[in-house]
Coordinates of C-alpha atoms in Angstrom, one line a residue:
M157 CA -9.0 -27.4 -21.7
T158 CA -5.2 -27.1 -21.7
D159 CA -5.4 -24.0 -23.8
D160 CA -7.2 -22.3 -20.9
L161 CA -4.5 -23.2 -18.3
W162 CA -1.8 -20.8 -17.3
P163 CA 1.3 -22.3 -15.6
A164 CA 1.8 -20.1 -12.5
P165 CA 5.5 -19.2 -12.3
T166 CA 7.5 -20.6 -9.4
A167 CA 10.0 -18.2 -7.8
S168 CA 13.6 -19.4 -8.0
S169 CA 14.8 -16.8 -5.5
A170 CA 13.5 -14.1 -3.3
V171 CA 11.5 -11.5 -5.2
D172 CA 13.0 -8.0 -5.3
A173 CA 10.7 -5.7 -7.4
T174 CA 9.0 -2.4 -7.7
V175 CA 5.4 -2.7 -8.9
T176 CA 3.0 -0.1 -10.5
V177 CA -0.6 -1.3 -9.8
P178 CA -3.3 0.1 -12.0
G179 CA -6.0 2.4 -10.6
S180 CA -8.7 1.5 -8.2
K181 CA -11.9 -0.1 -9.6
S182 CA -13.9 1.1 -6.7
V183 CA -12.8 4.7 -7.0
T184 CA -13.0 4.7 -10.8
N185 CA -16.6 3.5 -11.0
R186 CA -17.8 5.8 -8.2
A187 CA -16.1 8.7 -9.9
L188 CA -17.8 7.9 -13.2
V189 CA -21.3 7.8 -11.6
L190 CA -20.7 11.1 -9.7
A191 CA -19.3 12.8 -12.8
A192 CA -22.3 11.6 -14.9
L193 CA -24.7 13.2 -12.3
A194 CA -22.7 16.4 -11.9
S195 CA -23.9 19.8 -13.2
E196 CA -20.6 20.5 -15.1
P197 CA -17.9 18.5 -16.9
G198 CA -15.2 16.8 -14.9
W199 CA -12.0 14.8 -15.2
I200 CA -11.1 11.3 -14.1
R201 CA -7.3 10.9 -14.4
R202 CA -5.4 7.6 -14.4
P203 CA -8.7 5.7 -14.4
L204 CA -8.6 1.9 -14.3
R205 CA -9.4 0.5 -17.7
S206 CA -10.6 -3.0 -17.0
R207 CA -13.7 -5.0 -17.9
D208 CA -15.7 -3.6 -14.9
T209 CA -14.9 0.1 -15.5
L210 CA -15.3 -0.1 -19.3
L211 CA -18.8 -1.6 -18.7
M212 CA -19.6 1.3 -16.4
A213 CA -18.4 3.8 -19.0
S214 CA -20.3 2.1 -21.8
A215 CA -23.5 2.0 -19.7
L216 CA -23.3 5.7 -18.9
R217 CA -22.6 6.5 -22.6
S218 CA -25.8 4.6 -23.5
L219 CA -27.7 6.9 -21.2
G220 CA -26.4 10.0 -23.0
V221 CA -23.4 10.9 -20.9
G222 CA -20.3 12.0 -22.8
I223 CA -17.1 10.2 -21.8
E224 CA -14.1 11.3 -23.9
D225 CA -10.7 9.7 -23.9
T226 CA -8.0 12.3 -23.7
V227 CA -4.4 12.8 -22.7
N228 CA -4.8 16.6 -22.5
N229 CA -3.8 18.2 -19.2
A230 CA -4.5 21.8 -20.3
T231 CA -7.1 22.2 -17.5
G232 CA -4.3 22.2 -15.0
G233 CA -5.2 18.9 -13.3
T234 CA -2.4 17.2 -11.4
G235 CA -3.0 13.7 -12.9
G236 CA -1.9 14.2 -16.4
G237 CA -1.6 11.4 -18.9
D238 CA -4.4 9.0 -19.4
A239 CA -7.8 10.5 -18.5
W240 CA -11.5 10.5 -19.1
R241 CA -13.4 13.8 -19.5
V242 CA -17.0 13.3 -18.5
I243 CA -19.6 15.6 -19.9
P244 CA -23.0 15.2 -18.1
A245 CA -26.2 15.4 -20.1
G246 CA -29.9 14.7 -19.6
L247 CA -30.2 11.0 -19.0
R248 CA -32.2 9.3 -21.7
G249 CA -33.9 6.1 -22.5
P250 CA -34.7 3.7 -23.9
A251 CA -31.3 2.1 -23.2
S252 CA -29.8 -1.3 -22.6
V253 CA -27.0 -1.9 -20.0
D254 CA -24.7 -4.9 -20.0
V255 CA -23.4 -5.2 -16.4
G256 CA -21.2 -8.2 -17.1
N257 CA -20.6 -9.6 -13.6
A258 CA -19.7 -6.2 -12.1
G259 CA -21.4 -5.6 -8.7
T260 CA -20.8 -1.9 -9.0
V261 CA -22.5 -1.6 -12.4
M262 CA -25.5 -3.8 -11.5
R263 CA -26.1 -2.0 -8.2
F264 CA -24.9 1.6 -8.8
L265 CA -26.8 2.2 -12.0
P266 CA -30.5 1.4 -11.3
P267 CA -30.7 4.4 -8.9
V268 CA -29.2 6.5 -11.8
A269 CA -31.6 5.0 -14.3
V270 CA -34.7 6.2 -12.4
L271 CA -33.5 9.7 -13.4
A272 CA -33.5 8.8 -17.1
D273 CA -36.3 9.8 -19.4
G274 CA -37.4 6.3 -20.5
P275 CA -36.9 2.6 -19.8
V276 CA -33.5 1.2 -19.1
H277 CA -33.0 -2.6 -19.3
F278 CA -30.2 -4.3 -17.3
D279 CA -28.8 -7.7 -18.0
G280 CA -25.4 -9.4 -17.7
D281 CA -23.4 -12.6 -17.4
P282 CA -25.2 -15.7 -16.1
R283 CA -23.6 -15.4 -12.7
S284 CA -25.0 -11.8 -12.4
H285 CA -28.5 -13.3 -12.3
E286 CA -27.5 -15.1 -9.1
R287 CA -26.1 -12.1 -7.2
P288 CA -28.3 -10.2 -4.8
L289 CA -29.9 -7.0 -6.0
H290 CA -33.1 -7.1 -3.9
G291 CA -31.9 -4.3 -1.6
V292 CA -31.6 -1.8 -4.4
I293 CA -34.7 -2.9 -6.1
D294 CA -36.9 -2.8 -3.0
A295 CA -35.5 0.5 -1.9
L296 CA -36.2 2.2 -5.2
R297 CA -39.7 0.8 -5.3
A298 CA -40.3 2.1 -1.8
L299 CA -39.2 5.5 -3.1
G300 CA -41.8 5.3 -5.9
A301 CA -39.7 3.9 -8.8
R302 CA -41.2 1.4 -11.2
I303 CA -39.0 -1.7 -11.8
D304 CA -39.9 -4.8 -13.6
D305 CA -37.9 -7.9 -12.5
E306 CA -40.7 -10.5 -12.5
G307 CA -40.3 -10.9 -8.7
R308 CA -36.7 -12.2 -8.9
G309 CA -35.0 -9.5 -6.9
A310 CA -32.2 -9.9 -9.4
L311 CA -31.3 -9.4 -13.0
P312 CA -32.5 -9.1 -15.7
L313 CA -34.7 -6.1 -14.9
T314 CA -36.0 -2.9 -16.4
V315 CA -36.1 0.4 -14.7
H316 CA -38.8 2.8 -16.0
G317 CA -37.2 6.2 -15.6
T318 CA -39.4 9.2 -15.4
G319 CA -36.7 11.9 -15.2
A320 CA -36.9 12.4 -11.5
L321 CA -37.5 10.8 -8.1
D322 CA -38.8 12.4 -5.0
G323 CA -36.5 10.5 -2.6
G324 CA -37.0 10.7 1.1
T325 CA -36.4 8.0 3.8
V326 CA -35.9 4.3 2.9
T327 CA -34.8 1.2 4.8
V328 CA -32.5 -1.4 3.3
D329 CA -31.0 -4.7 4.5
A330 CA -27.4 -4.4 3.2
S331 CA -26.0 -7.2 5.2
S332 CA -25.3 -9.1 2.0
S333 CA -23.6 -6.2 0.3
S334 CA -22.5 -2.7 1.4
Q335 CA -23.0 -1.7 -2.3
F336 CA -26.7 -1.4 -1.7
V337 CA -26.0 1.6 0.6
S338 CA -23.4 3.1 -1.7
A339 CA -25.7 2.7 -4.7
L340 CA -28.5 4.7 -3.2
L341 CA -26.2 7.4 -1.7
L342 CA -24.4 8.1 -5.0
S343 CA -27.6 9.2 -6.7
G344 CA -29.3 10.6 -3.6
A345 CA -28.3 14.3 -4.0
R346 CA -30.1 14.3 -7.4
Y347 CA -33.4 13.2 -5.8
N348 CA -35.9 16.0 -5.2
Q349 CA -35.9 15.5 -1.4
G350 CA -32.4 14.0 -1.1
L351 CA -32.2 10.7 0.6
E352 CA -32.0 9.1 4.0
V353 CA -30.8 5.5 4.0
R354 CA -31.4 3.3 7.1
H355 CA -29.7 -0.1 7.2
V356 CA -31.7 -2.8 9.0
G357 CA -30.5 -6.4 9.4
G358 CA -27.2 -8.1 10.2
P359 CA -23.8 -6.4 10.4
L360 CA -22.7 -4.4 7.3
P361 CA -19.8 -5.9 5.4
S362 CA -17.1 -3.8 3.8
L363 CA -17.8 -0.5 5.7
P364 CA -14.7 1.1 4.2
H365 CA -16.4 1.1 0.8
I366 CA -19.3 3.1 2.3
R367 CA -16.9 5.5 3.8
M368 CA -15.2 5.8 0.4
T369 CA -18.6 6.7 -1.1
V370 CA -19.3 9.3 1.5
E371 CA -15.9 11.0 1.0
M372 CA -16.3 11.1 -2.7
L373 CA -19.8 12.5 -2.5
R374 CA -18.4 15.3 -0.2
A375 CA -15.6 16.0 -2.6
A376 CA -18.3 16.5 -5.3
G377 CA -20.0 19.1 -3.1
A378 CA -22.7 16.9 -1.6
Q379 CA -23.7 17.4 2.1
V380 CA -23.7 14.0 3.7
D381 CA -24.3 13.0 7.3
A382 CA -22.8 9.6 8.3
P383 CA -22.5 7.5 11.4
E384 CA -18.7 8.0 11.7
D385 CA -19.3 11.7 12.2
G386 CA -21.2 11.0 15.4
G387 CA -24.6 10.5 13.7
E388 CA -27.1 7.8 14.2
A389 CA -25.8 4.3 13.7
D390 CA -26.5 2.7 10.3
V391 CA -28.1 5.9 9.0
W392 CA -26.8 8.1 6.1
R393 CA -28.4 11.3 4.8
V394 CA -27.6 13.1 1.6
T395 CA -29.0 16.6 1.1
P396 CA -30.5 17.4 -2.3
G397 CA -28.3 19.7 -4.5
A398 CA -26.1 20.0 -7.5
L399 CA -22.9 17.9 -7.7
L400 CA -19.7 19.5 -8.9
G401 CA -17.6 18.4 -11.7
C402 CA -14.3 17.2 -10.1
D403 CA -10.8 16.8 -11.3
L404 CA -9.8 13.4 -9.7
V405 CA -6.6 11.4 -9.8
V406 CA -7.5 7.8 -9.1
E407 CA -5.4 6.0 -6.5
P408 CA -3.7 2.7 -7.2
D409 CA -6.1 -0.3 -6.4
L410 CA -4.7 -1.4 -3.1
S411 CA -6.7 -4.6 -3.0
N412 CA -5.1 -5.6 -6.4
A413 CA -1.7 -5.0 -4.7
A414 CA -2.4 -8.0 -2.4
P415 CA -0.8 -10.7 -4.6
F416 CA 2.3 -8.6 -5.2
L417 CA 2.8 -7.8 -1.5
A418 CA 2.1 -11.4 -0.6
A419 CA 4.9 -12.4 -3.0
A420 CA 7.3 -10.8 -0.6
L421 CA 6.2 -13.0 2.2
V422 CA 6.0 -16.2 0.2
T423 CA 9.5 -15.8 -1.2
G424 CA 11.2 -14.0 1.7
G425 CA 11.8 -11.1 -0.6
R426 CA 10.9 -7.4 -1.0
V427 CA 8.2 -5.7 -3.1
T428 CA 7.5 -2.0 -3.4
V429 CA 4.1 -0.8 -4.6
R430 CA 4.4 2.7 -6.1
D431 CA 2.3 5.7 -5.0
W432 CA 0.7 4.0 -2.0
P433 CA -1.5 6.8 -0.4
R434 CA -0.7 7.8 3.1
R435 CA -4.4 8.3 3.8
T436 CA -7.1 6.3 2.0
T437 CA -10.5 4.8 2.4
Q438 CA -9.6 1.8 0.4
P439 CA -10.0 -1.5 2.3
G440 CA -6.8 -2.8 0.7
D441 CA -4.8 -0.5 3.1
R442 CA -5.4 -3.2 5.8
L443 CA -2.9 -5.4 3.9
R444 CA -0.2 -3.6 5.9
E445 CA -1.6 -4.9 9.2
I446 CA -2.6 -8.4 7.9
L447 CA 0.6 -9.3 6.2
T448 CA 2.7 -7.9 9.0
A449 CA 0.8 -10.2 11.4
M450 CA 1.7 -13.0 9.0
G451 CA 5.5 -12.4 9.3
G452 CA 6.2 -9.5 7.0
S453 CA 7.4 -5.9 7.8
C454 CA 6.4 -2.8 5.9
G455 CA 7.0 0.9 5.6
I456 CA 5.8 3.8 3.5
G457 CA 8.4 6.0 1.8
D458 CA 8.6 8.5 -1.1
E459 CA 8.3 5.7 -3.7
G460 CA 5.5 3.8 -2.1
L461 CA 4.8 0.9 0.3
T462 CA 7.5 -1.7 0.7
M463 CA 6.7 -5.1 2.1
T464 CA 9.6 -7.4 3.2
G465 CA 9.2 -11.0 4.0
G466 CA 10.8 -12.4 7.1
G467 CA 11.6 -15.9 5.8
R468 CA 8.7 -17.4 7.8
I469 CA 5.0 -17.2 7.3
L470 CA 2.8 -17.2 10.4
G471 CA -0.8 -18.4 10.7
I472 CA -3.3 -15.7 11.6
E473 CA -6.7 -15.3 13.4
A474 CA -8.4 -12.5 11.5
D475 CA -11.8 -10.9 11.2
L476 CA -12.0 -9.9 7.5
H477 CA -15.6 -8.7 7.6
E478 CA -14.7 -5.2 6.4
V479 CA -12.0 -6.4 3.9
G480 CA -13.5 -9.6 2.5
E481 CA -12.1 -9.0 -1.0
L482 CA -8.6 -9.6 0.5
T483 CA -9.6 -13.1 1.6
P484 CA -8.5 -15.2 -1.4
V485 CA -4.9 -14.0 -1.3
V486 CA -4.7 -14.1 2.5
A487 CA -6.0 -17.7 2.4
A488 CA -3.3 -18.6 -0.2
V489 CA -0.6 -17.2 2.1
A490 CA -2.2 -19.0 5.1
A491 CA -2.0 -22.3 3.2
L492 CA 1.8 -21.8 3.0
A493 CA 2.2 -20.8 6.7
D494 CA 3.7 -22.8 9.5
S495 CA 0.7 -22.8 11.7
E496 CA -3.1 -22.8 11.5
S497 CA -5.2 -19.8 10.4
H498 CA -8.8 -18.9 11.0
L499 CA -10.4 -16.3 8.7
Y500 CA -13.9 -15.2 9.8
G501 CA -16.6 -12.6 9.4
I502 CA -16.9 -13.3 5.7
A503 CA -20.1 -15.3 5.1
H504 CA -21.0 -12.6 2.6
L505 CA -18.3 -13.9 0.3
R506 CA -20.6 -16.7 -0.7
L507 CA -22.5 -14.1 -2.8
H508 CA -19.6 -12.6 -4.7
E509 CA -18.4 -13.4 -8.2
T510 CA -18.6 -17.0 -7.0
D511 CA -19.1 -18.6 -3.6
R512 CA -15.5 -17.7 -2.6
L513 CA -15.5 -19.7 0.6
A514 CA -16.5 -23.0 -1.1
A515 CA -14.2 -22.4 -4.1
L516 CA -11.2 -21.6 -1.9
A517 CA -11.8 -24.7 0.2
K518 CA -12.2 -27.0 -2.8
E519 CA -9.3 -25.7 -4.8
L520 CA -6.8 -25.5 -1.9
N521 CA -7.8 -29.0 -0.8
G522 CA -7.3 -30.1 -4.4
L523 CA -3.7 -29.2 -4.2
G524 CA -3.3 -31.2 -0.9
G525 CA -4.4 -28.6 1.6
D526 CA -6.6 -29.0 4.6
V527 CA -9.2 -26.3 4.5
T528 CA -12.7 -26.4 6.1
E529 CA -15.5 -24.0 5.8
T530 CA -17.0 -22.6 8.9
A531 CA -20.4 -20.7 9.3
D532 CA -18.7 -17.5 8.4
G533 CA -15.2 -18.2 7.1
L534 CA -12.4 -20.7 6.6
R535 CA -10.1 -22.7 8.9
I536 CA -6.8 -23.4 7.1
R537 CA -4.3 -26.1 8.4
P538 CA -1.1 -25.9 6.4
R539 CA -0.1 -29.2 4.6
P540 CA 2.6 -29.9 2.0
L541 CA 1.0 -28.8 -1.3
H542 CA 1.5 -30.2 -4.8
G543 CA 0.8 -29.0 -8.3
G544 CA -2.5 -29.3 -10.1
V545 CA -5.2 -27.3 -11.8
F546 CA -6.6 -24.5 -9.7
R547 CA -10.1 -23.5 -11.0
T548 CA -11.2 -19.9 -10.8
Y549 CA -14.9 -19.9 -11.4
E550 CA -14.7 -16.7 -13.5
D551 CA -13.4 -15.0 -10.3
H552 CA -10.5 -12.6 -10.7
R553 CA -9.4 -12.9 -7.0
L554 CA -9.2 -16.6 -7.1
A555 CA -6.9 -16.4 -10.1
T556 CA -4.5 -14.0 -8.3
A557 CA -4.6 -16.3 -5.2
A558 CA -3.5 -19.2 -7.3
A559 CA -0.6 -17.2 -8.7
V560 CA 0.6 -16.6 -5.1
L561 CA 0.5 -20.4 -4.4
G562 CA 2.4 -21.1 -7.6
L563 CA 5.4 -19.0 -6.3
A564 CA 6.1 -21.8 -3.8
V565 CA 4.3 -24.8 -5.3
P566 CA 5.7 -26.1 -8.7
G567 CA 3.1 -27.2 -11.2
V568 CA 0.1 -25.0 -10.3
Q569 CA -2.0 -24.4 -13.4
V570 CA -4.5 -21.6 -13.3
E571 CA -7.7 -22.0 -15.2
D572 CA -8.9 -18.9 -17.1
V573 CA -6.3 -16.5 -15.8
A574 CA -7.8 -14.0 -18.2
T575 CA -10.6 -13.4 -15.7
T576 CA -8.2 -11.1 -13.9
G577 CA -9.0 -8.6 -16.6
K578 CA -12.1 -7.8 -14.6
T579 CA -10.1 -5.4 -12.4
L580 CA -6.4 -6.0 -13.2
P581 CA -5.5 -5.8 -16.9
D582 CA -2.5 -7.9 -18.0
F583 CA -2.0 -9.6 -14.7
P584 CA 0.2 -12.4 -16.2
G585 CA 2.5 -9.7 -17.7
L586 CA 2.7 -7.8 -14.4
W587 CA 3.4 -11.0 -12.5
T588 CA 6.1 -12.1 -14.8
A589 CA 7.7 -8.7 -14.7
M590 CA 7.7 -8.7 -10.9
L591 CA 9.6 -12.0 -10.9
A592 CA 12.1 -10.4 -13.3
G593 CA 12.6 -7.5 -10.9
S594 CA 10.1 -4.8 -11.9
A595 CA 6.5 -4.5 -13.0
A596 CA 4.4 -1.8 -14.6
P597 CA 1.0 -2.0 -16.2
A598 CA 0.6 -2.4 -19.9
T599 CA -0.5 0.8 -21.7
A600 CA -4.2 0.9 -22.6

């Protein structure tokens, strides 16, 4: 329907803007889980307030956790401003959790729910029923939890919490989602024997997200042994113990910076993303390397990261296995390049909010592109593109990729741009402000 179509703005000149990107969804939702399991209250400052994070907060509240909105900085935290104060409590059931289509909610909370005193029912959007959850379900069952899913290995399901779980050693095939490992580790310190997670199966996607989980656990006082510390490959151990209530300032979501930085390349302009961390576990930090290889140049200064376009977009050969969430925007830039691109190592994207590989091929080709799926990626041969409807399949990253195309291709109409609210509130407003010379997030 036309009412659902957003006309993607076309850039009339090189973009020159400074952008404030809202906080990281991955950090915010991990922080909420860790704060809920802590032994004392904690603060999450500058949290992302989007559909995925509000679903996580609502789910934890339904389990008895106190999450208070506050702008008080009296505790001396450095974040100031917008914050959540999280007050842990005994987890209770019965409860019902709406996961929406948030992978972090559907995967991180069943391991928490086994610690609740009563049943916890999980359900969500129709697409959530199709996303893999078997790794978490099977692992929890192996550790002694009772879960009713009628053999689906997916939602809907009910976790029958007993208030405790012994824990121990468990194997999981996380080749379809690194979130299986993160989900188990986040709750592992609260299990009586702690937890040892052994990945078996194909290569793990999105390893930076597991490293993020490990670092955040350690910041909360947990003792974690991980492969990158010289330990056994694909094995993580969390020692049982109390978690501390932290005072955390959430970093900007670097993956959500992708379309804004891409705008610099596409228009031959310059975009600065404020507060880019000099050290981070976020996969989005790879944008510096990827977009530089595609013809940009970048540098980090006091204000943030600045990406400058060189007036020419180069094709790229890139293994995106660890940073698959960047694929839609990278594919959009590649479709505007002057030579062929091959993006690979991303077969797991077929199991995300939608089948991202099939969707990107179909929608780019619908605008005149020449994109073919490979066994584990996309081959993109640039062609002159034309306007048309770009469908998003309720996938926020497809919508932002379409906006990038629209900068250079007049007449691109984005279906359901509101789906960007999953992780990036008021994306259309931010995008329009960037084209006007500045961009800051709307106030919550």
